[in-house]
Amino acid sequence: MSVSSGIAHGAAYVLSSVDETLVVRRSVDATEVDAELARFDVALAAAEKELLALGEDVALRIGTSEGDIFAAQALVVRDHSLHRQVVSAVQQNRVNVEAAVADVIEKFVRAFDQVSDPHLRERAADIRDIGRRILAALAKDDESSVLEIPEGSILVADELLPSATARFELSRVHALVTDRGGKFSHTSILARSSRIPAVSGIREAPLKIKTGDHLIVDGVSGVVFVNPDESIRGEYERLEAELSGYRAGLQKGLDLPSVTLDGTAVPLLANASKVSDTEAACLYRADGIGLYRTEFAFSIRGAFPSEDEQYQLLKRAAERIHPRKIVLRLLDVGGDKQLSYFPLPPTRNPSLAQRGIRLLLKHPDVLKGQLRAFLRVSAEHPVSVLLPVVGGIEEVRATRAVLAQAMAELGAEGKAFNPNVPLGAMIEVPSAAVLTAVLAKELDFFSLGTNDLVQYVLAADRENDSVGDYYQPLHPAVLRVIHFVADAARDAGRPLTICGEMAGDPAYTELLLGLGLRQFSVAPGEMLEVKNAIRAATLADAEALATAALAKGSTSEIEELLEQRRLARR
Ligand code: PEP
Ligand code: MG
């Protein structure tokens, strides 16, 4: 399945992993075994120490029973059987200690996954966590375990979670090939924003593909060729040349305004999740940062970033995009986005459980710390605050109460902030969409998060390949909800930006304009193509297209309509 468009070729670089922690697998010779085992002992001691400290921190911030989880994990780190099995894997299989840890953890996890007792099954997650922590400790002690990926490689892995991608320079990688990870998973979003072709759903990719194999990754049709013959190579060389010519043509549009053919300005903002994304946003002449996802800074750390760390990072992002605005979204964890140090109650249905603002309101200190960091940045930069996964007005009011406390504290400490910082909500839960007019009375702006909206309107998990066919952004129900929200926001005089992945697909731009959207926030790498589509549209035609689409009763009819429109324009 294609998760990020584009074509690339190059040598495969295969990684093993314990969840998001990727390790290079290499053979060691007899003389290296002792040194590897010594590194293992140092890492175990460091992991144990870290877990005990984390247990104390979490007990303070979240609760004693949550803190105990880490104390229990510290005991497992000292477990003899884990130690014995890793030692024997290094000695007998002659692999580096990272690969041995990954193998042993995988074996433990499989054993736990198979038991029928649900409580024991949940231990599998703990074991993974422990594995990640030991690997992180090994990474710290050994410079060589930082992933030195050769320039131009094609990364092959089971799954690449966002925090894993922080361990190497994504810009050195020419494409990604994974076994797991849906089109709307966060790594796919990252790949698209970095313009890296990516294909997922290649079963057992790390076992079937070897480091050094020549790969062609066709991120347009979702196919990967392993050591292809000359005729396939020739075909793709031609296509790559055509695509780069097209992109060079688009670059010429860099300084052209984002305005429809009939003269309506359509601000084009960028989505970002790390400071360097603001650099790309500037390069592509973004009108601001329409969505800054703060999860990334949390996910690459082993413990809560302090208020000051958050402030420093966000200040750098805001400075880079200044004087344009930056919309900072409060932490959206829960659902598909987990943090190892923020234990959530076990649930069968994470997307329908505690996540986003619901979770933050359960942990007001975490919420207040983040709001304080945002407010401090607002002293010097045009910051707006965005609430994730809002379901109704109560969550808005409860957040405002914490915001007021944060302001009072900062005031008392003599720290500057903008007392009128705009507050907005993601419209991504159907109840919030229905209540747009009600929410508008107490909020300053909205952001339409179609990634979640589609999953909740259609009851189709965005991360689950097996219901991928039901996840249909062009479903008639989705289009009606978008149209409804756009009308309601306009009637209430509240700006609405669309920031879900639909916004970044130029095939949808005209339709979205017709449905009433007038501001888009997309990955920097998608800006030029979307701008091109905006500049080729007139509102009259867009509205006629949207009216025709809204009259259709099925996704396939709407797809057919868009296809006819595309052919007619050509
Ligand atoms: C969305 O849901 O559309 C969105 C932009 O948020 P995220 O993808 O981070 O959940
Ligand atoms: Mg969302």
Coordinates of C-alpha atoms and ligand atoms in Angstrom, one line a residue:
M1 CA 0.0 0.0 0.0
S2 CA 1.3 3.4 -0.9
V3 CA 1.5 5.7 2.2
S4 CA 3.7 8.5 0.7
S5 CA 3.8 9.2 -3.0
G6 CA 6.9 9.5 -5.2
I7 CA 9.5 7.1 -6.7
A8 CA 12.9 6.2 -5.4
H9 CA 15.6 3.7 -5.9
G10 CA 18.6 2.7 -3.9
A11 CA 20.3 0.1 -1.6
A12 CA 18.2 -1.4 1.2
Y13 CA 19.2 -0.9 4.8
V14 CA 17.4 -3.3 7.0
L15 CA 16.7 -2.6 10.7
S16 CA 15.5 -4.8 13.6
S17 CA 13.4 -3.3 16.2
V18 CA 11.7 -3.5 19.5
D19 CA 8.7 -1.4 18.6
E20 CA 10.0 2.0 17.7
T21 CA 13.6 1.4 18.9
L22 CA 15.5 0.4 15.8
V23 CA 18.9 -1.3 16.0
V24 CA 21.4 -2.3 13.5
R25 CA 22.1 -6.0 13.4
R26 CA 25.7 -7.0 12.9
S27 CA 27.9 -10.0 13.5
V28 CA 30.6 -9.9 16.2
D29 CA 33.7 -12.0 16.4
A30 CA 35.0 -14.0 19.4
T31 CA 37.2 -11.2 20.5
E32 CA 34.3 -8.8 20.8
V33 CA 32.0 -10.9 22.9
D34 CA 33.3 -9.8 26.3
A35 CA 33.1 -6.2 25.4
E36 CA 29.5 -6.6 24.2
L37 CA 28.5 -8.3 27.4
A38 CA 30.2 -5.6 29.5
R39 CA 28.1 -3.0 27.6
F40 CA 25.0 -5.0 28.4
D41 CA 25.7 -5.0 32.1
V42 CA 26.3 -1.2 32.1
A43 CA 23.0 -0.7 30.1
L44 CA 21.0 -2.9 32.5
A45 CA 22.2 -0.9 35.5
A46 CA 21.4 2.4 33.7
A47 CA 17.9 1.2 32.7
E48 CA 17.2 0.1 36.3
K49 CA 18.3 3.4 37.7
E50 CA 16.2 5.3 35.2
L51 CA 13.1 3.2 35.8
L52 CA 13.4 3.7 39.6
A53 CA 13.7 7.5 39.1
L54 CA 10.9 7.5 36.6
G55 CA 8.7 5.6 39.0
E56 CA 9.1 8.3 41.6
D57 CA 8.4 11.1 39.1
V58 CA 5.3 9.4 37.7
A59 CA 4.1 8.6 41.2
L60 CA 4.3 12.4 41.9
R61 CA 2.7 13.6 38.7
I62 CA 0.1 10.9 38.0
G63 CA -0.3 8.6 41.0
T64 CA 1.4 5.9 43.2
S65 CA -0.1 2.9 41.4
E66 CA 1.1 4.2 38.0
G67 CA 4.5 4.9 39.5
D68 CA 4.6 1.2 40.8
I69 CA 4.5 0.1 37.1
F70 CA 8.0 1.4 36.7
A71 CA 9.2 -0.1 40.0
A72 CA 8.0 -3.5 38.8
Q73 CA 9.7 -3.0 35.4
A74 CA 13.0 -2.3 37.3
L75 CA 12.6 -5.7 38.9
V76 CA 12.2 -7.4 35.4
V77 CA 15.4 -5.6 34.2
R78 CA 17.2 -7.5 36.9
D79 CA 15.5 -10.8 36.0
H80 CA 18.0 -13.7 35.6
S81 CA 16.3 -15.3 32.7
L82 CA 16.4 -12.1 30.6
H83 CA 20.1 -11.7 31.4
R84 CA 20.9 -15.4 30.7
Q85 CA 19.1 -15.5 27.4
V86 CA 20.8 -12.3 26.1
V87 CA 24.2 -13.5 27.2
S88 CA 23.7 -16.8 25.4
A89 CA 22.4 -15.1 22.2
V90 CA 25.5 -13.0 22.0
Q91 CA 27.8 -15.9 22.8
Q92 CA 26.2 -18.4 20.6
N93 CA 24.7 -16.5 17.7
R94 CA 27.6 -14.0 17.7
V95 CA 25.4 -11.0 17.2
N96 CA 25.8 -7.5 18.7
V97 CA 24.1 -7.1 22.1
E98 CA 21.4 -4.8 20.6
A99 CA 20.3 -7.5 18.2
A100 CA 20.4 -10.1 21.0
V101 CA 18.2 -7.9 23.2
A102 CA 15.7 -7.3 20.3
D103 CA 15.5 -11.1 19.7
V104 CA 15.0 -12.1 23.3
I105 CA 12.4 -9.4 23.9
E106 CA 10.6 -10.5 20.8
K107 CA 10.5 -14.1 22.1
F108 CA 9.2 -13.0 25.5
V109 CA 6.5 -10.8 23.9
R110 CA 5.4 -13.6 21.6
A111 CA 5.1 -15.9 24.6
F112 CA 3.0 -13.4 26.5
D113 CA 0.9 -12.6 23.5
Q114 CA -0.2 -16.2 23.2
V115 CA -1.5 -16.8 26.7
S116 CA -5.3 -16.5 27.2
D117 CA -5.2 -14.6 30.5
P118 CA -5.8 -11.0 29.5
H119 CA -3.8 -9.6 32.4
L120 CA -0.8 -11.7 31.5
R121 CA -1.2 -10.6 27.9
E122 CA -0.9 -7.0 28.9
R123 CA 2.5 -7.8 30.3
A124 CA 3.7 -8.1 26.7
A125 CA 3.5 -4.2 26.5
D126 CA 5.6 -4.0 29.7
I127 CA 8.2 -6.3 28.2
R128 CA 8.4 -4.2 25.0
D129 CA 8.9 -1.1 27.1
I130 CA 11.7 -2.7 29.1
G131 CA 13.4 -3.8 25.8
R132 CA 13.1 -0.3 24.5
R133 CA 14.6 1.1 27.6
I134 CA 17.6 -1.2 27.6
L135 CA 18.2 -0.5 23.9
A136 CA 18.0 3.3 24.7
A137 CA 20.6 2.8 27.4
L138 CA 22.8 0.9 25.0
A139 CA 22.4 3.6 22.4
K140 CA 23.7 6.2 25.0
D141 CA 26.8 4.2 25.8
D142 CA 27.8 3.5 22.3
E143 CA 28.3 6.2 19.7
S144 CA 28.3 3.6 16.9
S145 CA 24.8 2.5 17.7
V146 CA 23.4 5.9 16.6
L147 CA 21.9 4.9 13.3
E148 CA 24.5 6.0 10.7
I149 CA 22.4 5.3 7.7
P150 CA 24.3 5.6 4.4
E151 CA 23.1 8.5 2.3
G152 CA 20.5 7.5 -0.2
S153 CA 19.5 4.3 1.5
I154 CA 16.0 2.8 1.5
L155 CA 15.1 1.9 5.0
V156 CA 13.3 -1.4 5.6
A157 CA 11.7 -2.2 8.9
D158 CA 8.7 -3.8 10.6
E159 CA 7.2 -0.5 11.6
L160 CA 8.7 3.0 12.0
L161 CA 7.1 4.9 14.9
P162 CA 7.7 8.6 14.9
S163 CA 10.2 8.5 17.8
A164 CA 12.3 6.0 15.9
T165 CA 12.6 8.3 13.0
A166 CA 14.3 10.8 15.4
R167 CA 17.3 8.4 15.7
F168 CA 18.5 9.0 12.2
E169 CA 18.5 11.8 9.7
L170 CA 15.4 11.3 7.6
S171 CA 17.0 13.5 4.9
R172 CA 19.6 10.8 4.2
V173 CA 16.9 8.3 3.5
H174 CA 15.4 8.0 0.0
A175 CA 12.4 5.8 0.8
L176 CA 10.8 3.8 3.5
V177 CA 9.5 0.2 3.2
T178 CA 7.6 -1.3 6.2
D179 CA 5.5 -4.2 7.1
R180 CA 3.0 -2.3 9.3
G181 CA 1.7 1.3 9.4
G182 CA -1.4 2.7 7.7
K183 CA -1.7 5.7 5.4
F184 CA -2.8 7.9 8.3
S185 CA -0.3 6.7 10.8
H186 CA 2.0 9.3 12.1
T187 CA 5.1 8.0 10.3
S188 CA 3.3 8.1 7.0
I189 CA 2.4 11.7 7.7
L190 CA 6.1 12.3 8.5
A191 CA 7.2 10.6 5.3
R192 CA 4.8 12.7 3.2
S193 CA 5.9 15.9 4.9
S194 CA 9.5 15.1 4.2
R195 CA 8.6 14.1 0.6
I196 CA 10.0 10.6 1.1
P197 CA 8.2 7.8 -0.9
A198 CA 6.9 5.1 1.5
V199 CA 5.2 1.8 1.0
S200 CA 3.8 -0.2 3.8
G201 CA 2.1 -3.6 4.1
I202 CA 5.0 -5.5 2.7
R203 CA 4.7 -8.6 4.8
E204 CA 7.8 -9.6 6.6
A205 CA 9.8 -7.0 4.7
P206 CA 12.9 -7.1 7.1
L207 CA 13.2 -10.9 6.7
K208 CA 12.6 -11.0 2.9
I209 CA 14.8 -8.0 2.0
K210 CA 18.5 -8.0 2.7
T211 CA 20.8 -5.0 3.4
G212 CA 22.3 -4.1 0.1
D213 CA 19.5 -5.4 -2.1
H214 CA 18.7 -2.9 -4.9
L215 CA 15.1 -1.6 -4.4
I216 CA 12.8 0.5 -6.5
V217 CA 10.0 1.9 -4.3
D218 CA 7.0 3.0 -6.2
G219 CA 5.1 5.1 -3.7
V220 CA 2.5 6.0 -6.3
S221 CA 1.2 2.5 -6.8
G222 CA 2.5 1.0 -3.5
V223 CA 4.8 -1.5 -5.0
V224 CA 8.4 -2.5 -4.1
F225 CA 10.8 -4.2 -6.6
V226 CA 13.7 -6.2 -5.1
N227 CA 16.7 -6.5 -7.4
P228 CA 14.5 -5.7 -10.5
D229 CA 15.7 -6.4 -14.1
E230 CA 17.0 -3.9 -16.6
S231 CA 13.6 -3.3 -18.2
I232 CA 11.9 -2.3 -14.9
R233 CA 14.9 -0.1 -14.0
G234 CA 14.7 1.7 -17.3
E235 CA 10.9 2.3 -16.9
Y236 CA 11.4 3.8 -13.5
E237 CA 14.4 6.0 -14.5
R238 CA 12.1 7.6 -17.2
L239 CA 9.3 8.1 -14.7
E240 CA 11.7 9.6 -12.0
A241 CA 13.0 12.1 -14.6
E242 CA 9.5 13.1 -15.5
L243 CA 8.4 13.6 -11.9
S244 CA 11.5 15.7 -11.0
G245 CA 10.8 17.9 -14.1
Y246 CA 7.3 18.4 -12.9
R247 CA 8.5 19.4 -9.4
A248 CA 11.1 21.8 -10.8
G249 CA 8.1 23.4 -12.7
L250 CA 6.2 23.7 -9.5
Q251 CA 9.2 25.3 -7.7
K252 CA 8.7 28.2 -10.1
G253 CA 5.4 28.9 -8.4
L254 CA 7.1 29.3 -5.0
D255 CA 6.6 33.1 -4.8
L256 CA 3.2 33.2 -6.5
P257 CA 0.3 34.0 -4.1
S258 CA -2.2 31.3 -3.0
V259 CA -5.2 32.7 -4.7
T260 CA -8.0 31.2 -6.8
L261 CA -8.3 32.1 -10.5
D262 CA -11.2 34.4 -9.6
G263 CA -9.2 36.2 -7.0
T264 CA -10.1 34.8 -3.6
A265 CA -7.0 34.5 -1.3
V266 CA -6.7 31.1 0.3
P267 CA -4.1 31.2 3.1
L268 CA -1.8 28.2 2.9
L269 CA -0.2 27.2 6.2
A270 CA 2.1 24.4 7.2
N271 CA 1.8 21.5 9.5
A272 CA 4.8 20.9 11.7
S273 CA 5.9 18.7 14.6
K274 CA 9.5 19.7 15.2
V275 CA 11.5 22.8 15.0
S276 CA 13.1 21.8 11.6
D277 CA 9.7 21.6 10.0
T278 CA 9.4 25.4 10.5
E279 CA 12.5 25.7 8.3
A280 CA 10.8 23.8 5.5
A281 CA 7.6 25.8 6.1
C282 CA 9.6 29.0 5.5
L283 CA 11.3 27.6 2.4
Y284 CA 7.9 26.8 0.9
R285 CA 6.6 30.3 1.9
A286 CA 3.9 29.1 4.3
D287 CA 1.6 31.8 5.6
G288 CA 2.2 30.4 9.1
I289 CA 2.1 27.2 11.1
G290 CA -1.5 26.0 11.1
L291 CA -0.9 23.0 13.2
Y292 CA 2.1 22.3 15.4
R293 CA 1.8 18.8 16.8
T294 CA 3.6 18.8 20.2
E295 CA 3.6 15.0 20.6
F296 CA 7.0 14.6 18.8
A297 CA 9.0 16.4 21.5
F298 CA 7.4 14.1 24.1
S299 CA 7.8 10.9 22.1
I300 CA 11.5 11.2 21.6
R301 CA 12.2 11.5 25.4
G302 CA 12.2 8.9 28.1
A303 CA 10.5 11.2 30.6
F304 CA 8.2 14.3 30.6
P305 CA 10.0 17.3 29.1
S306 CA 10.1 20.1 31.6
E307 CA 8.1 23.3 31.1
D308 CA 11.4 25.1 30.3
E309 CA 12.5 22.5 27.7
Q310 CA 9.1 22.8 26.0
Y311 CA 9.3 26.6 26.1
Q312 CA 12.8 26.6 24.6
L313 CA 11.8 24.3 21.7
L314 CA 8.6 26.1 20.9
K315 CA 10.2 29.5 21.1
R316 CA 12.7 28.4 18.5
A317 CA 9.9 27.3 16.2
A318 CA 7.9 30.5 16.8
E319 CA 11.0 32.6 16.1
R320 CA 11.6 30.9 12.8
I321 CA 8.1 31.5 11.5
H322 CA 7.8 35.0 13.0
P323 CA 5.9 37.3 12.3
R324 CA 3.6 34.7 10.9
K325 CA 1.4 32.9 13.4
I326 CA 1.9 29.5 14.9
V327 CA -0.9 27.3 16.2
L328 CA 0.4 25.2 19.0
R329 CA -1.7 22.1 19.7
L330 CA -1.8 20.7 23.2
L331 CA -0.5 17.2 23.6
D332 CA -2.6 14.6 21.9
V333 CA -1.6 11.2 23.4
G334 CA -3.7 8.2 23.9
G335 CA -5.3 6.4 20.9
D336 CA -2.6 5.5 18.5
K337 CA 0.0 7.8 20.2
Q338 CA 1.5 6.3 23.3
L339 CA 4.2 7.6 25.6
S340 CA 6.2 5.0 27.5
Y341 CA 6.3 7.2 30.6
F342 CA 2.6 8.1 30.6
P343 CA 0.8 4.9 31.4
L344 CA -2.8 4.8 30.4
P345 CA -5.4 2.5 31.8
P346 CA -5.6 -0.7 29.7
T347 CA -8.4 -0.5 27.2
R348 CA -9.8 -2.6 24.4
N349 CA -10.5 0.5 22.3
P350 CA -7.8 3.2 22.7
S351 CA -9.3 5.6 20.1
L352 CA -12.5 5.7 22.1
A353 CA -10.8 6.0 25.5
Q354 CA -8.7 8.7 27.1
R355 CA -6.8 10.8 24.6
G356 CA -6.1 14.4 23.7
I357 CA -7.8 17.0 25.9
R358 CA -9.7 14.3 27.9
L359 CA -6.4 12.8 29.1
L360 CA -4.9 16.2 29.8
L361 CA -7.8 17.2 31.9
K362 CA -7.3 14.1 34.0
H363 CA -3.7 15.3 34.6
P364 CA -4.1 19.1 35.1
D365 CA -0.4 19.5 36.1
V366 CA 0.8 18.2 32.7
L367 CA -1.9 20.4 31.0
K368 CA -0.9 23.5 33.0
G369 CA 2.8 22.9 32.4
Q370 CA 2.2 22.9 28.6
L371 CA -0.1 25.9 28.8
R372 CA 2.5 27.8 30.7
A373 CA 5.1 27.0 28.1
F374 CA 2.7 28.1 25.3
L375 CA 1.8 31.3 27.1
R376 CA 5.4 32.2 27.7
V377 CA 6.1 31.9 23.9
S378 CA 3.0 34.1 23.3
A379 CA 4.7 37.0 25.0
E380 CA 6.8 37.6 21.9
H381 CA 5.2 35.7 19.1
P382 CA 1.7 35.3 17.6
V383 CA 0.7 32.0 19.2
S384 CA -2.7 30.4 19.2
V385 CA -3.6 27.4 21.4
L386 CA -5.4 24.4 19.9
L387 CA -7.3 21.7 21.8
P388 CA -7.1 18.2 20.4
V389 CA -10.0 15.7 20.4
V390 CA -12.6 18.0 21.8
G391 CA -16.1 16.4 22.2
G392 CA -18.1 19.3 23.6
I393 CA -18.2 22.6 25.5
E394 CA -17.4 21.2 28.9
E395 CA -13.8 20.3 27.9
V396 CA -13.4 23.8 26.6
R397 CA -14.5 25.4 29.8
A398 CA -12.4 23.1 32.0
T399 CA -9.4 23.9 29.8
R400 CA -10.1 27.6 30.2
A401 CA -10.1 27.2 33.9
V402 CA -6.6 25.7 33.8
L403 CA -5.6 28.4 31.4
A404 CA -6.7 31.0 33.8
Q405 CA -4.7 29.4 36.6
A406 CA -1.6 29.3 34.4
M407 CA -2.0 33.0 33.6
A408 CA -2.5 33.9 37.2
E409 CA 0.7 32.0 38.2
L410 CA 2.7 33.5 35.4
G411 CA 1.4 37.0 36.3
A412 CA 2.4 36.4 40.0
E413 CA 5.9 35.3 38.8
G414 CA 6.2 38.4 36.7
K415 CA 6.5 36.4 33.5
A416 CA 5.0 38.0 30.3
F417 CA 2.4 36.4 28.1
N418 CA -0.5 37.4 25.8
P419 CA -3.6 37.5 28.0
N420 CA -5.8 37.3 24.9
V421 CA -4.1 34.3 23.4
P422 CA -6.6 32.8 20.8
L423 CA -8.1 29.4 21.9
G424 CA -9.4 27.0 19.3
A425 CA -10.6 23.4 18.9
M426 CA -9.8 20.6 16.6
I427 CA -13.0 19.5 14.9
E428 CA -12.3 15.8 14.7
V429 CA -15.0 14.2 16.8
P430 CA -18.5 14.1 15.3
S431 CA -20.1 15.6 18.4
A432 CA -17.8 18.6 18.1
A433 CA -18.7 18.9 14.4
V434 CA -22.4 18.9 15.2
L435 CA -21.8 21.5 17.9
T436 CA -19.6 23.9 15.9
A437 CA -22.0 26.8 16.4
V438 CA -22.1 26.2 20.2
L439 CA -18.4 25.9 20.5
A440 CA -17.9 29.0 18.4
K441 CA -19.5 31.0 21.3
E442 CA -16.5 30.3 23.5
L443 CA -13.7 29.7 21.1
D444 CA -11.8 31.9 18.6
F445 CA -11.0 29.5 15.8
F446 CA -11.3 25.9 14.5
S447 CA -9.1 23.4 12.8
L448 CA -10.7 20.5 10.9
G449 CA -8.9 17.3 11.6
T450 CA -10.1 15.0 8.9
N451 CA -7.8 12.1 9.9
D452 CA -9.7 11.5 13.0
L453 CA -13.0 12.8 11.8
V454 CA -13.1 10.2 9.0
Q455 CA -12.3 7.4 11.5
Y456 CA -14.9 8.5 13.9
V457 CA -17.7 9.3 11.4
L458 CA -17.1 6.0 9.7
A459 CA -16.2 3.9 12.7
A460 CA -13.0 2.8 10.9
D461 CA -9.7 2.8 12.9
R462 CA -7.2 4.9 11.0
E463 CA -4.4 2.6 12.1
N464 CA -6.0 -0.7 11.3
D465 CA -5.2 -2.1 7.8
S466 CA -8.0 -4.6 8.0
V467 CA -10.7 -1.8 8.0
G468 CA -8.6 0.3 5.6
D469 CA -11.3 -0.1 2.9
Y470 CA -13.9 1.5 5.2
Y471 CA -11.7 4.5 5.9
Q472 CA -13.0 6.7 3.0
P473 CA -12.2 10.4 3.1
L474 CA -14.6 10.8 0.1
H475 CA -17.5 9.1 1.8
P476 CA -20.7 11.1 1.4
A477 CA -21.2 11.3 5.1
V478 CA -17.7 12.8 5.6
L479 CA -18.3 15.4 2.8
R480 CA -21.7 16.4 4.4
V481 CA -20.0 16.8 7.8
I482 CA -17.2 18.9 6.3
H483 CA -19.8 21.1 4.5
F484 CA -21.8 21.5 7.7
V485 CA -18.8 22.5 9.8
A486 CA -17.6 25.0 7.1
D487 CA -21.0 26.6 7.0
A488 CA -21.4 26.8 10.8
A489 CA -17.9 28.3 11.3
R490 CA -18.5 30.9 8.6
D491 CA -22.0 31.8 10.1
A492 CA -20.4 32.2 13.5
G493 CA -17.5 34.3 12.0
R494 CA -14.8 31.9 13.3
P495 CA -11.9 31.1 11.0
L496 CA -11.7 27.4 10.1
T497 CA -8.5 25.7 8.7
I498 CA -8.4 22.2 7.4
C499 CA -5.3 20.4 8.7
G500 CA -6.0 16.7 8.1
E501 CA -4.3 14.8 5.4
M502 CA -7.1 15.5 3.0
A503 CA -6.0 19.1 2.8
G504 CA -2.6 18.1 1.4
D505 CA -4.0 16.0 -1.5
P506 CA -4.3 18.3 -4.5
A507 CA -6.9 15.9 -6.0
Y508 CA -9.3 17.1 -3.3
T509 CA -8.5 20.8 -3.3
E510 CA -11.2 22.0 -5.6
L511 CA -13.8 19.9 -3.8
L512 CA -12.7 21.3 -0.4
L513 CA -12.9 24.9 -1.7
G514 CA -16.4 24.1 -2.9
L515 CA -17.4 22.7 0.4
G516 CA -16.5 26.1 2.0
L517 CA -12.9 25.7 3.2
R518 CA -10.8 28.9 2.8
Q519 CA -7.6 28.0 4.7
F520 CA -5.5 25.0 4.3
S521 CA -2.7 23.7 6.6
V522 CA -0.6 21.0 4.9
A523 CA 2.8 19.3 5.1
P524 CA 5.5 21.7 3.8
G525 CA 6.3 19.3 1.0
E526 CA 2.7 19.3 -0.2
M527 CA 2.3 23.1 -0.3
L528 CA 3.3 23.8 -3.9
E529 CA 1.0 21.2 -5.4
V530 CA -1.9 22.4 -3.3
K531 CA -1.1 26.0 -4.2
N532 CA -1.1 25.0 -7.8
A533 CA -4.5 23.4 -7.4
I534 CA -5.9 26.5 -5.6
R535 CA -4.5 28.8 -8.4
A536 CA -6.2 26.6 -11.0
A537 CA -9.7 26.7 -9.4
T538 CA -12.5 29.2 -9.5
L539 CA -15.0 29.3 -6.6
A540 CA -17.9 29.0 -9.0
D541 CA -16.7 25.7 -10.5
A542 CA -15.6 24.5 -7.1
E543 CA -19.0 25.1 -5.6
A544 CA -20.7 23.4 -8.6
L545 CA -18.4 20.4 -8.1
A546 CA -19.2 20.3 -4.3
T547 CA -22.9 20.5 -5.0
A548 CA -22.7 17.6 -7.4
A549 CA -20.6 15.6 -4.9
L550 CA -23.1 16.3 -2.1
A551 CA -25.9 14.9 -4.3
K552 CA -24.2 11.5 -4.6
G553 CA -24.9 8.7 -2.2
S554 CA -21.8 6.6 -2.4
T555 CA -18.0 7.0 -2.2
S556 CA -17.5 5.3 -5.6
E557 CA -19.9 7.8 -7.3
I558 CA -18.0 10.7 -5.7
E559 CA -14.6 9.2 -6.8
E560 CA -16.0 8.8 -10.3
L561 CA -17.2 12.4 -10.3
L562 CA -13.7 13.6 -9.3
E563 CA -12.1 11.4 -11.9
Q564 CA -14.4 12.9 -14.6
R565 CA -13.5 16.4 -13.4
R566 CA -9.8 15.6 -13.6
L567 CA -10.1 14.3 -17.1
A568 CA -12.2 17.3 -18.2
R569 CA -9.7 19.7 -16.9
R570 CA -6.9 18.0 -18.7
Ligands
PEP1 C1 -6.4 15.0 12.3 O1 -6.9 14.2 13.1 O2 -6.8 15.2 11.2 C2 -5.2 15.7 12.7 C3 -4.7 16.7 12.0 O3 -4.6 15.3 13.9 P1 -3.6 14.0 14.1 O4 -3.4 13.4 12.7 O5 -2.4 14.5 14.8 O6 -4.5 13.1 14.9
MG2 MG -6.4 14.1 15.2

